[in-house]
Structure formats: C-alpha cells, structure tokens
Amino acid sequence: MMVNGFQIEPGAELAGVDLSNTDLTNASLKDANLEGANLAGANLAGVTLFRANMSGANLAGANMAGAMSAVANLSGADLTGANMSGALLFRADLQNAILVGANLSAANMSGAWLYYTDLRNANLSGTDLSVAHLQNANLSRANMSGTDLFCANLTDAELTEANMTGVNLKGATMPDGTINA
C-alpha cells in the first residue's frame, strides 16, 4: 500500500515520516519502525501494530479504535486526545507516554508498561489493566469506572479525583505500596 509516497507494509522503515491526517484504516504495520513519526490526526482504526516501534511518535488526536498493537513500543509517544477505544495494547510499552484526555475505554492493556505515563482526564472505563505497571503514573481525574486492575502495580501513582467506581483492585499494589487483598 502506497500512502503519501511512502510504502506502508509490515516491517516498513518509516522513522520520522509525516503521515499526519492520513487514512491508514486496517493497514498492517507489524514490525514497522515509526519512531518519531508524525501521525497526528491519522486514522489508524483497526490497524495492526504488533511489535511496531512508535517511540516518540506524535499520535495526538489519532483514531486508533480497535487497533491491535500488542507488544508495541509507544514509549514517549504523544497520544493526547487519541481514541484508542477497544484497542489491544497487551504488554505494550507506554512508559513516559502522554495520554491526556485519551479514550482507552474497553481497551485490553493487560501487562502494559505505563511507568511515568500521563493519563490525566483519560477515559479508562471498562479497560483491562490487569498486571499492568502503573508506577508513578498520573491518573488524576481519569475515568476508571469498571476498570480491571487485578494485580496491577500502582506504586506512587497519582489518583487525585479519579473515578474508581466498580474498579477491581484485588491483588493490586496501591500507591502507598500496600497490597489490596
């Protein structure tokens, strides 16, 4: 698939490219290198990003609803206001990522790495964050209603004004280091 003069395919080398506002619906970017790429406002609905490197990418306002990005590297990525509802982010690396106001409702983020991630005002309702690593994450004013945090690590996480209605905290390590029974 050729988009904006770039060959879009599994394993593609797209580091630093500008694909802002591009429609990549259902594309396969498995093993692709999109490090530092500009995908702001892009439509990535249903895209396959298994093991893709998107570290430092600009995905602000991108539509990633239903995207499959298990074991993807999104560390340091800007996902401000992105729609990632229903996305598969199993064991994804989102350390130091910016997800302010992002929609992650009903996403599968089991085992994800979210150290120092900014999730202020994010919608995490119904999200699977079981066994996720949320140390030092900022979840202030996040909607976490119905979120599964089974055995998640929330050590030093900021939960000020977060909606925790119906959250499963069984076995979770709380911000103060205690383990919830």
Tab-separated table of N, CA and C in Angstrom:
chain	number	residue	atom	x	y	z
A	1	MET	N	0.845	-1.165	0.000
A	1	MET	CA	0.000	0.000	0.000
A	1	MET	C	0.898	1.238	0.000
A	2	MET	N	0.681	2.138	-0.935
A	2	MET	CA	1.450	3.375	-1.036
A	2	MET	C	0.598	4.523	-0.502
A	3	VAL	N	1.122	5.261	0.483
A	3	VAL	CA	0.417	6.383	1.083
A	3	VAL	C	1.361	7.568	1.157
A	4	ASN	N	0.959	8.692	0.583
A	4	ASN	CA	1.777	9.916	0.607
A	4	ASN	C	3.212	9.667	0.157
A	5	GLY	N	3.401	8.769	-0.790
A	5	GLY	CA	4.728	8.465	-1.299
A	5	GLY	C	5.517	7.483	-0.452
A	6	PHE	N	4.898	6.951	0.616
A	6	PHE	CA	5.584	6.001	1.485
A	6	PHE	C	4.964	4.623	1.312
A	7	GLN	N	5.811	3.600	1.242
A	7	GLN	CA	5.333	2.227	1.159
A	7	GLN	C	4.937	1.775	2.568
A	8	ILE	N	3.658	1.484	2.757
A	8	ILE	CA	3.127	1.064	4.050
A	8	ILE	C	2.926	-0.441	4.002
A	9	GLU	N	3.729	-1.159	4.753
A	9	GLU	CA	3.638	-2.612	4.785
A	9	GLU	C	4.318	-3.117	6.050
A	10	PRO	N	4.107	-4.390	6.402
A	10	PRO	CA	4.785	-4.929	7.584
A	10	PRO	C	6.301	-4.731	7.475
A	11	GLY	N	6.916	-4.331	8.582
A	11	GLY	CA	8.352	-4.138	8.618
A	11	GLY	C	8.835	-2.854	7.957
A	12	ALA	N	7.918	-1.964	7.577
A	12	ALA	CA	8.287	-0.727	6.877
A	12	ALA	C	9.190	0.157	7.740
A	13	GLU	N	10.110	0.831	7.113
A	13	GLU	CA	11.012	1.776	7.782
A	13	GLU	C	10.446	3.173	7.559
A	14	LEU	N	9.748	3.692	8.583
A	14	LEU	CA	9.042	4.966	8.459
A	14	LEU	C	9.409	5.931	9.591
A	15	ALA	N	10.596	5.793	10.139
A	15	ALA	CA	11.021	6.658	11.235
A	15	ALA	C	11.010	8.114	10.779
A	16	GLY	N	10.363	8.967	11.580
A	16	GLY	CA	10.361	10.402	11.335
A	16	GLY	C	9.478	10.892	10.194
A	17	VAL	N	8.735	10.027	9.523
A	17	VAL	CA	7.911	10.467	8.397
A	17	VAL	C	6.682	11.243	8.859
A	18	ASP	N	6.141	12.060	7.987
A	18	ASP	CA	4.927	12.822	8.296
A	18	ASP	C	3.738	12.145	7.620
A	19	LEU	N	2.934	11.473	8.444
A	19	LEU	CA	1.712	10.826	7.966
A	19	LEU	C	0.509	11.409	8.702
A	20	SER	N	0.637	12.678	9.099
A	20	SER	CA	-0.452	13.324	9.833
A	20	SER	C	-1.709	13.368	8.974
A	21	ASN	N	-2.843	13.152	9.622
A	21	ASN	CA	-4.171	13.183	8.986
A	21	ASN	C	-4.322	12.183	7.842
A	22	THR	N	-3.518	11.146	7.830
A	22	THR	CA	-3.566	10.120	6.788
A	22	THR	C	-4.515	9.001	7.197
A	23	ASP	N	-5.218	8.428	6.222
A	23	ASP	CA	-6.116	7.307	6.496
A	23	ASP	C	-5.357	6.000	6.292
A	24	LEU	N	-5.068	5.317	7.397
A	24	LEU	CA	-4.375	4.031	7.354
A	24	LEU	C	-5.269	2.919	7.915
A	25	THR	N	-6.580	3.093	7.795
A	25	THR	CA	-7.536	2.135	8.332
A	25	THR	C	-7.183	0.717	7.920
A	26	ASN	N	-7.125	-0.168	8.931
A	26	ASN	CA	-6.886	-1.604	8.749
A	26	ASN	C	-5.539	-1.951	8.113
A	27	ALA	N	-4.599	-1.020	8.058
A	27	ALA	CA	-3.269	-1.307	7.500
A	27	ALA	C	-2.507	-2.245	8.429
A	28	SER	N	-1.566	-2.989	7.879
A	28	SER	CA	-0.698	-3.834	8.691
A	28	SER	C	0.673	-3.183	8.765
A	29	LEU	N	1.021	-2.757	9.983
A	29	LEU	CA	2.326	-2.149	10.226
A	29	LEU	C	3.113	-3.004	11.222
A	30	LYS	N	2.879	-4.283	11.166
A	30	LYS	CA	3.570	-5.229	12.030
A	30	LYS	C	5.084	-5.065	11.851
A	31	ASP	N	5.802	-4.960	12.957
A	31	ASP	CA	7.263	-4.820	12.965
A	31	ASP	C	7.768	-3.543	12.290
A	32	ALA	N	6.887	-2.583	12.010
A	32	ALA	CA	7.296	-1.333	11.348
A	32	ALA	C	8.030	-0.418	12.323
A	33	ASN	N	8.923	0.393	11.798
A	33	ASN	CA	9.619	1.391	12.601
A	33	ASN	C	9.033	2.755	12.285
A	34	LEU	N	8.248	3.283	13.237
A	34	LEU	CA	7.625	4.597	13.103
A	34	LEU	C	8.150	5.532	14.189
A	35	GLU	N	9.367	5.288	14.648
A	35	GLU	CA	9.954	6.090	15.711
A	35	GLU	C	9.979	7.563	15.310
A	36	GLY	N	9.395	8.408	16.162
A	36	GLY	CA	9.386	9.843	15.914
A	36	GLY	C	8.509	10.286	14.758
A	37	ALA	N	7.685	9.400	14.215
A	37	ALA	CA	6.816	9.749	13.082
A	37	ALA	C	5.700	10.679	13.534
A	38	ASN	N	5.195	11.481	12.615
A	38	ASN	CA	4.066	12.363	12.896
A	38	ASN	C	2.806	11.721	12.336
A	39	LEU	N	1.987	11.210	13.243
A	39	LEU	CA	0.719	10.575	12.877
A	39	LEU	C	-0.445	11.313	13.535
A	40	ALA	N	-0.236	12.580	13.843
A	40	ALA	CA	-1.280	13.382	14.491
A	40	ALA	C	-2.523	13.410	13.612
A	41	GLY	N	-3.663	13.109	14.214
A	41	GLY	CA	-4.929	13.145	13.487
A	41	GLY	C	-5.110	12.022	12.480
A	42	ALA	N	-4.191	11.076	12.423
A	42	ALA	CA	-4.294	9.977	11.456
A	42	ALA	C	-5.401	9.007	11.860
A	43	ASN	N	-5.979	8.333	10.872
A	43	ASN	CA	-6.975	7.303	11.138
A	43	ASN	C	-6.271	5.954	11.089
A	44	LEU	N	-6.057	5.388	12.262
A	44	LEU	CA	-5.397	4.093	12.394
A	44	LEU	C	-6.369	3.046	12.933
A	45	ALA	N	-7.656	3.247	12.694
A	45	ALA	CA	-8.676	2.317	13.187
A	45	ALA	C	-8.412	0.924	12.624
A	46	GLY	N	-8.376	-0.050	13.512
A	46	GLY	CA	-8.202	-1.437	13.100
A	46	GLY	C	-6.813	-1.777	12.592
A	47	VAL	N	-5.864	-0.876	12.716
A	47	VAL	CA	-4.510	-1.125	12.201
A	47	VAL	C	-3.806	-2.183	13.057
A	48	THR	N	-2.945	-2.971	12.450
A	48	THR	CA	-2.155	-3.978	13.147
A	48	THR	C	-0.752	-3.430	13.364
A	49	LEU	N	-0.371	-3.316	14.644
A	49	LEU	CA	0.920	-2.728	15.001
A	49	LEU	C	1.733	-3.661	15.894
A	50	PHE	N	1.562	-4.968	15.749
A	50	PHE	CA	2.305	-5.905	16.578
A	50	PHE	C	3.798	-5.638	16.470
A	51	ARG	N	4.438	-5.474	17.619
A	51	ARG	CA	5.875	-5.233	17.741
A	51	ARG	C	6.352	-4.001	16.960
A	52	ALA	N	5.466	-3.087	16.630
A	52	ALA	CA	5.872	-1.854	15.936
A	52	ALA	C	6.597	-0.933	16.908
A	53	ASN	N	7.549	-0.168	16.395
A	53	ASN	CA	8.252	0.817	17.203
A	53	ASN	C	7.684	2.193	16.875
A	54	MET	N	6.918	2.740	17.824
A	54	MET	CA	6.331	4.066	17.649
A	54	MET	C	6.820	4.992	18.763
A	55	SER	N	7.993	4.698	19.295
A	55	SER	CA	8.511	5.508	20.390
A	55	SER	C	8.714	6.947	19.925
A	56	GLY	N	8.283	7.876	20.755
A	56	GLY	CA	8.428	9.292	20.444
A	56	GLY	C	7.548	9.790	19.309
A	57	ALA	N	6.624	8.974	18.828
A	57	ALA	CA	5.747	9.379	17.721
A	57	ALA	C	4.690	10.372	18.205
A	58	ASN	N	4.239	11.225	17.307
A	58	ASN	CA	3.149	12.156	17.597
A	58	ASN	C	1.863	11.537	17.076
A	59	LEU	N	1.016	11.083	17.997
A	59	LEU	CA	-0.266	10.466	17.659
A	59	LEU	C	-1.417	11.268	18.270
A	60	ALA	N	-1.159	12.540	18.544
A	60	ALA	CA	-2.188	13.392	19.156
A	60	ALA	C	-3.429	13.425	18.264
A	61	GLY	N	-4.581	13.139	18.871
A	61	GLY	CA	-5.844	13.178	18.139
A	61	GLY	C	-6.026	12.054	17.138
A	62	ALA	N	-5.141	11.072	17.131
A	62	ALA	CA	-5.258	9.955	16.182
A	62	ALA	C	-6.417	9.044	16.580
A	63	ASN	N	-7.018	8.393	15.591
A	63	ASN	CA	-8.058	7.407	15.838
A	63	ASN	C	-7.427	6.029	15.737
A	64	MET	N	-7.279	5.374	16.887
A	64	MET	CA	-6.707	4.034	16.922
A	64	MET	C	-7.725	3.043	17.474
A	65	ALA	N	-9.011	3.349	17.312
A	65	ALA	CA	-10.067	2.466	17.816
A	65	ALA	C	-9.904	1.073	17.210
A	66	GLY	N	-9.909	0.078	18.077
A	66	GLY	CA	-9.802	-1.304	17.612
A	66	GLY	C	-8.439	-1.684	17.079
A	67	ALA	N	-7.435	-0.827	17.250
A	67	ALA	CA	-6.076	-1.146	16.780
A	67	ALA	C	-5.528	-2.329	17.567
A	68	MET	N	-4.697	-3.113	16.921
A	68	MET	CA	-4.049	-4.239	17.574
A	68	MET	C	-2.562	-3.944	17.624
A	69	SER	N	-2.086	-3.613	18.827
A	69	SER	CA	-0.683	-3.220	18.945
A	69	SER	C	0.001	-3.916	20.113
A	70	ALA	N	-0.264	-5.197	20.289
A	70	ALA	CA	0.366	-5.946	21.363
A	70	ALA	C	1.884	-5.900	21.235
A	71	VAL	N	2.544	-5.752	22.356
A	71	VAL	CA	3.997	-5.719	22.467
A	71	VAL	C	4.604	-4.587	21.626
A	72	ALA	N	3.821	-3.566	21.345
A	72	ALA	CA	4.315	-2.410	20.588
A	72	ALA	C	5.062	-1.464	21.519
A	73	ASN	N	5.986	-0.691	20.956
A	73	ASN	CA	6.730	0.301	21.720
A	73	ASN	C	6.152	1.677	21.423
A	74	LEU	N	5.423	2.219	22.393
A	74	LEU	CA	4.849	3.559	22.291
A	74	LEU	C	5.441	4.462	23.379
A	75	SER	N	6.623	4.113	23.860
A	75	SER	CA	7.239	4.887	24.931
A	75	SER	C	7.519	6.312	24.455
A	76	GLY	N	7.175	7.267	25.307
A	76	GLY	CA	7.415	8.669	24.985
A	76	GLY	C	6.529	9.225	23.883
A	77	ALA	N	5.549	8.460	23.422
A	77	ALA	CA	4.654	8.929	22.355
A	77	ALA	C	3.646	9.934	22.900
A	78	ASP	N	3.240	10.869	22.050
A	78	ASP	CA	2.200	11.835	22.412
A	78	ASP	C	0.881	11.335	21.844
A	79	LEU	N	0.007	10.858	22.734
A	79	LEU	CA	-1.308	10.332	22.362
A	79	LEU	C	-2.411	11.201	22.960
A	80	THR	N	-2.117	12.485	23.126
A	80	THR	CA	-3.091	13.410	23.700
A	80	THR	C	-4.381	13.383	22.886
A	81	GLY	N	-5.496	13.108	23.572
A	81	GLY	CA	-6.798	13.109	22.912
A	81	GLY	C	-7.011	12.011	21.888
A	82	ALA	N	-6.139	11.015	21.852
A	82	ALA	CA	-6.292	9.920	20.887
A	82	ALA	C	-7.467	9.024	21.271
A	83	ASN	N	-8.115	8.430	20.278
A	83	ASN	CA	-9.185	7.470	20.505
A	83	ASN	C	-8.608	6.075	20.335
A	84	MET	N	-8.467	5.372	21.455
A	84	MET	CA	-7.915	4.018	21.433
A	84	MET	C	-8.923	3.038	22.025
A	85	SER	N	-10.198	3.378	21.924
A	85	SER	CA	-11.237	2.525	22.498
A	85	SER	C	-11.203	1.146	21.841
A	86	GLY	N	-11.307	0.129	22.681
A	86	GLY	CA	-11.328	-1.244	22.189
A	86	GLY	C	-10.014	-1.726	21.608
A	87	ALA	N	-8.936	-0.979	21.789
A	87	ALA	CA	-7.635	-1.370	21.226
A	87	ALA	C	-7.016	-2.506	22.029
A	88	LEU	N	-6.235	-3.322	21.369
A	88	LEU	CA	-5.468	-4.374	22.014
A	88	LEU	C	-4.055	-3.835	22.223
A	89	LEU	N	-3.741	-3.527	23.474
A	89	LEU	CA	-2.431	-2.978	23.830
A	89	LEU	C	-1.743	-3.901	24.829
A	90	PHE	N	-1.968	-5.181	24.688
A	90	PHE	CA	-1.420	-6.200	25.569
A	90	PHE	C	0.104	-6.107	25.611
A	91	ARG	N	0.659	-5.942	26.823
A	91	ARG	CA	2.098	-5.843	27.048
A	91	ARG	C	2.773	-4.732	26.241
A	92	ALA	N	2.027	-3.709	25.874
A	92	ALA	CA	2.606	-2.579	25.142
A	92	ALA	C	3.452	-1.714	26.074
A	93	ASP	N	4.478	-1.107	25.538
A	93	ASP	CA	5.350	-0.214	26.294
A	93	ASP	C	4.881	1.217	26.080
A	94	LEU	N	4.262	1.788	27.109
A	94	LEU	CA	3.758	3.157	27.055
A	94	LEU	C	4.439	4.018	28.125
A	95	GLN	N	5.644	3.653	28.505
A	95	GLN	CA	6.370	4.408	29.521
A	95	GLN	C	6.599	5.844	29.051
A	96	ASN	N	6.364	6.791	29.955
A	96	ASN	CA	6.567	8.214	29.673
A	96	ASN	C	5.697	8.745	28.531
A	97	ALA	N	4.671	8.022	28.148
A	97	ALA	CA	3.771	8.484	27.086
A	97	ALA	C	2.795	9.522	27.640
A	98	ILE	N	2.266	10.341	26.759
A	98	ILE	CA	1.280	11.355	27.133
A	98	ILE	C	-0.067	10.919	26.567
A	99	LEU	N	-0.987	10.584	27.479
A	99	LEU	CA	-2.320	10.120	27.098
A	99	LEU	C	-3.392	11.011	27.724
A	100	VAL	N	-3.094	12.285	27.874
A	100	VAL	CA	-4.026	13.230	28.485
A	100	VAL	C	-5.305	13.288	27.646
A	101	GLY	N	-6.441	13.026	28.290
A	101	GLY	CA	-7.731	13.091	27.604
A	101	GLY	C	-7.946	12.008	26.562
A	102	ALA	N	-7.114	10.986	26.554
A	102	ALA	CA	-7.271	9.903	25.575
A	102	ALA	C	-8.444	9.002	25.960
A	103	ASN	N	-9.071	8.392	24.950
A	103	ASN	CA	-10.162	7.451	25.167
A	103	ASN	C	-9.606	6.034	25.028
A	104	LEU	N	-9.469	5.355	26.168
A	104	LEU	CA	-8.967	3.982	26.198
A	104	LEU	C	-10.047	3.028	26.704
A	105	SER	N	-11.303	3.437	26.588
A	105	SER	CA	-12.400	2.617	27.108
A	105	SER	C	-12.408	1.245	26.444
A	106	ALA	N	-12.615	0.232	27.275
A	106	ALA	CA	-12.715	-1.161	26.837
A	106	ALA	C	-11.472	-1.667	26.113
A	107	ALA	N	-10.340	-1.023	26.322
A	107	ALA	CA	-9.082	-1.493	25.721
A	107	ALA	C	-8.513	-2.631	26.561
A	108	ASN	N	-7.728	-3.487	25.934
A	108	ASN	CA	-7.021	-4.536	26.658
A	108	ASN	C	-5.573	-4.087	26.799
A	109	MET	N	-5.234	-3.641	28.016
A	109	MET	CA	-3.886	-3.160	28.302
A	109	MET	C	-3.237	-4.047	29.369
A	110	SER	N	-3.646	-5.295	29.401
A	110	SER	CA	-3.113	-6.232	30.373
A	110	SER	C	-1.593	-6.342	30.222
A	111	GLY	N	-0.890	-6.199	31.341
A	111	GLY	CA	0.565	-6.327	31.325
A	111	GLY	C	1.302	-5.160	30.692
A	112	ALA	N	0.600	-4.076	30.390
A	112	ALA	CA	1.244	-2.917	29.746
A	112	ALA	C	2.198	-2.217	30.710
A	113	TRP	N	3.214	-1.598	30.159
A	113	TRP	CA	4.201	-0.832	30.910
A	113	TRP	C	3.819	0.636	30.809
A	114	LEU	N	3.369	1.209	31.945
A	114	LEU	CA	2.879	2.587	31.975
A	114	LEU	C	3.614	3.428	33.020
A	115	TYR	N	4.881	3.121	33.254
A	115	TYR	CA	5.679	3.906	34.201
A	115	TYR	C	5.701	5.366	33.777
A	116	TYR	N	5.456	6.266	34.721
A	116	TYR	CA	5.542	7.713	34.490
A	116	TYR	C	4.656	8.191	33.331
A	117	THR	N	3.608	7.470	33.011
A	117	THR	CA	2.698	7.844	31.930
A	117	THR	C	1.680	8.858	32.428
A	118	ASP	N	1.382	9.851	31.598
A	118	ASP	CA	0.424	10.901	31.951
A	118	ASP	C	-0.948	10.534	31.389
A	119	LEU	N	-1.830	10.085	32.275
A	119	LEU	CA	-3.182	9.648	31.899
A	119	LEU	C	-4.239	10.571	32.496
A	120	ARG	N	-3.879	11.824	32.749
A	120	ARG	CA	-4.847	12.770	33.316
A	120	ARG	C	-6.067	12.890	32.397
A	121	ASN	N	-7.245	12.873	33.012
A	121	ASN	CA	-8.514	13.034	32.290
A	121	ASN	C	-8.755	11.970	31.224
A	122	ALA	N	-8.037	10.868	31.264
A	122	ALA	CA	-8.235	9.801	30.280
A	122	ALA	C	-9.478	8.985	30.628
A	123	ASN	N	-10.115	8.408	29.612
A	123	ASN	CA	-11.250	7.522	29.807
A	123	ASN	C	-10.736	6.087	29.768
A	124	LEU	N	-10.671	5.467	30.939
A	124	LEU	CA	-10.211	4.088	31.064
A	124	LEU	C	-11.357	3.173	31.502
A	125	SER	N	-12.586	3.607	31.299
A	125	SER	CA	-13.729	2.819	31.757
A	125	SER	C	-13.768	1.464	31.056
A	126	GLY	N	-13.916	0.422	31.868
A	126	GLY	CA	-14.009	-0.932	31.333
A	126	GLY	C	-12.717	-1.460	30.738
A	127	THR	N	-11.601	-0.809	31.011
A	127	THR	CA	-10.307	-1.214	30.449
A	127	THR	C	-9.683	-2.319	31.284
A	128	ASP	N	-9.029	-3.267	30.628
A	128	ASP	CA	-8.303	-4.328	31.314
A	128	ASP	C	-6.867	-3.867	31.532
A	129	LEU	N	-6.566	-3.507	32.774
A	129	LEU	CA	-5.210	-3.109	33.161
A	129	LEU	C	-4.647	-4.117	34.167
A	130	SER	N	-5.122	-5.360	34.070
A	130	SER	CA	-4.626	-6.378	34.987
A	130	SER	C	-3.129	-6.589	34.758
A	131	VAL	N	-2.410	-6.727	35.836
A	131	VAL	CA	-0.967	-6.966	35.844
A	131	VAL	C	-0.200	-5.845	35.123
A	132	ALA	N	-0.808	-4.683	34.992
A	132	ALA	CA	-0.142	-3.542	34.346
A	132	ALA	C	0.794	-2.859	35.336
A	133	HIS	N	1.799	-2.196	34.807
A	133	HIS	CA	2.812	-1.498	35.589
A	133	HIS	C	2.529	0.000	35.506
A	134	LEU	N	1.892	0.539	36.545
A	134	LEU	CA	1.459	1.937	36.559
A	134	LEU	C	2.234	2.764	37.593
A	135	GLN	N	3.451	2.343	37.905
A	135	GLN	CA	4.236	3.068	38.884
A	135	GLN	C	4.457	4.508	38.433
A	136	ASN	N	4.213	5.447	39.351
A	136	ASN	CA	4.403	6.877	39.104
A	136	ASN	C	3.540	7.434	37.972
A	137	ALA	N	2.513	6.712	37.546
A	137	ALA	CA	1.611	7.216	36.506
A	137	ALA	C	0.697	8.284	37.097
A	138	ASN	N	0.312	9.245	36.284
A	138	ASN	CA	-0.615	10.290	36.723
A	138	ASN	C	-2.003	9.961	36.179
A	139	LEU	N	-2.891	9.537	37.072
A	139	LEU	CA	-4.263	9.159	36.715
A	139	LEU	C	-5.268	10.150	37.286
A	140	SER	N	-4.822	11.367	37.550
A	140	SER	CA	-5.707	12.394	38.110
A	140	SER	C	-6.902	12.618	37.188
A	141	ARG	N	-8.086	12.642	37.798
A	141	ARG	CA	-9.347	12.894	37.102
A	141	ARG	C	-9.625	11.896	35.963
A	142	ALA	N	-8.959	10.748	35.976
A	142	ALA	CA	-9.234	9.721	34.969
A	142	ALA	C	-10.540	9.007	35.302
A	143	ASN	N	-11.290	8.611	34.286
A	143	ASN	CA	-12.490	7.810	34.480
A	143	ASN	C	-12.072	6.347	34.429
A	144	MET	N	-12.029	5.719	35.592
A	144	MET	CA	-11.595	4.332	35.680
A	144	MET	C	-12.741	3.406	36.070
A	145	SER	N	-13.974	3.859	35.906
A	145	SER	CA	-15.119	3.046	36.318
A	145	SER	C	-15.111	1.698	35.601
A	146	GLY	N	-15.229	0.637	36.400
A	146	GLY	CA	-15.271	-0.709	35.849
A	146	GLY	C	-13.942	-1.223	35.325
A	147	THR	N	-12.855	-0.538	35.628
A	147	THR	CA	-11.529	-0.952	35.158
A	147	THR	C	-11.030	-2.152	35.959
A	148	ASP	N	-10.345	-3.067	35.299
A	148	ASP	CA	-9.772	-4.232	35.970
A	148	ASP	C	-8.299	-3.951	36.264
A	149	LEU	N	-7.979	-3.762	37.548
A	149	LEU	CA	-6.605	-3.516	37.981
A	149	LEU	C	-6.087	-4.703	38.792
A	150	PHE	N	-6.572	-5.905	38.496
A	150	PHE	CA	-6.152	-7.107	39.193
A	150	PHE	C	-4.629	-7.244	39.138
A	151	CYS	N	-4.002	-7.281	40.306
A	151	CYS	CA	-2.549	-7.449	40.447
A	151	CYS	C	-1.727	-6.371	39.721
A	152	ALA	N	-2.334	-5.227	39.443
A	152	ALA	CA	-1.596	-4.111	38.828
A	152	ALA	C	-0.722	-3.446	39.882
A	153	ASN	N	0.339	-2.788	39.448
A	153	ASN	CA	1.222	-2.082	40.369
A	153	ASN	C	0.998	-0.587	40.218
A	154	LEU	N	0.420	0.027	41.253
A	154	LEU	CA	0.107	1.459	41.259
A	154	LEU	C	1.027	2.229	42.220
A	155	THR	N	2.178	1.674	42.538
A	155	THR	CA	3.087	2.323	43.478
A	155	THR	C	3.386	3.749	43.038
A	156	ASP	N	3.162	4.693	43.956
A	156	ASP	CA	3.410	6.122	43.730
A	156	ASP	C	2.583	6.725	42.587
A	157	ALA	N	1.518	6.056	42.164
A	157	ALA	CA	0.624	6.617	41.138
A	157	ALA	C	-0.227	7.728	41.751
A	158	GLU	N	-0.585	8.702	40.941
A	158	GLU	CA	-1.420	9.823	41.363
A	158	GLU	C	-2.859	9.527	40.955
A	159	LEU	N	-3.761	9.430	41.944
A	159	LEU	CA	-5.162	9.078	41.678
A	159	LEU	C	-6.133	10.174	42.113
A	160	THR	N	-5.660	11.398	42.270
A	160	THR	CA	-6.497	12.501	42.727
A	160	THR	C	-7.718	12.671	41.829
A	161	GLU	N	-8.898	12.626	42.437
A	161	GLU	CA	-10.175	12.813	41.761
A	161	GLU	C	-10.448	11.800	40.638
A	162	ALA	N	-9.755	10.669	40.645
A	162	ALA	CA	-10.039	9.619	39.657
A	162	ALA	C	-11.352	8.935	40.030
A	163	ASN	N	-12.169	8.593	39.039
A	163	ASN	CA	-13.412	7.867	39.264
A	163	ASN	C	-13.064	6.389	39.369
A	164	MET	N	-13.137	5.855	40.591
A	164	MET	CA	-12.757	4.471	40.845
A	164	MET	C	-13.976	3.575	41.087
A	165	THR	N	-15.148	3.980	40.626
A	165	THR	CA	-16.374	3.216	40.821
A	165	THR	C	-16.273	1.844	40.156
A	166	GLY	N	-16.481	0.794	40.944
A	166	GLY	CA	-16.515	-0.554	40.391
A	166	GLY	C	-15.180	-1.083	39.903
A	167	VAL	N	-14.064	-0.511	40.370
A	167	VAL	CA	-12.734	-0.955	39.941
A	167	VAL	C	-12.342	-2.233	40.683
A	168	ASN	N	-11.793	-3.201	39.959
A	168	ASN	CA	-11.276	-4.423	40.579
A	168	ASN	C	-9.834	-4.168	41.004
A	169	LEU	N	-9.604	-4.104	42.315
A	169	LEU	CA	-8.270	-3.844	42.863
A	169	LEU	C	-7.690	-5.076	43.574
A	170	LYS	N	-8.275	-6.235	43.331
A	170	LYS	CA	-7.800	-7.450	44.011
A	170	LYS	C	-6.335	-7.717	43.643
A	171	GLY	N	-5.510	-7.807	44.674
A	171	GLY	CA	-4.091	-8.101	44.483
A	171	GLY	C	-3.268	-6.934	43.971
A	172	ALA	N	-3.890	-5.774	43.811
A	172	ALA	CA	-3.173	-4.603	43.279
A	172	ALA	C	-2.270	-3.993	44.345
A	173	THR	N	-1.106	-3.514	43.912
A	173	THR	CA	-0.228	-2.758	44.798
A	173	THR	C	-0.669	-1.312	44.716
A	174	MET	N	-1.086	-0.775	45.858
A	174	MET	CA	-1.650	0.573	45.920
A	174	MET	C	-0.551	1.636	45.925
A	175	PRO	N	-0.927	2.913	45.698
A	175	PRO	CA	0.074	3.976	45.647
A	175	PRO	C	1.009	4.027	46.850
A	176	ASP	N	0.500	3.645	48.030
A	176	ASP	CA	1.339	3.681	49.228
A	176	ASP	C	2.167	2.411	49.409
A	177	GLY	N	2.096	1.477	48.447
A	177	GLY	CA	2.879	0.250	48.500
A	177	GLY	C	2.184	-0.936	49.133
A	178	THR	N	1.004	-0.716	49.731
A	178	THR	CA	0.272	-1.825	50.319
A	178	THR	C	-0.408	-2.646	49.219
A	179	ILE	N	-0.587	-3.916	49.493
A	179	ILE	CA	-1.238	-4.793	48.526
A	179	ILE	C	-2.682	-4.999	48.941
A	180	ASN	N	-3.590	-4.717	48.038
A	180	ASN	CA	-5.025	-4.846	48.308
A	180	ASN	C	-5.410	-6.325	48.313
A	181	ALA	N	-6.109	-6.736	49.365
A	181	ALA	CA	-6.495	-8.158	49.484
A	181	ALA	C	-7.641	-8.515	48.580
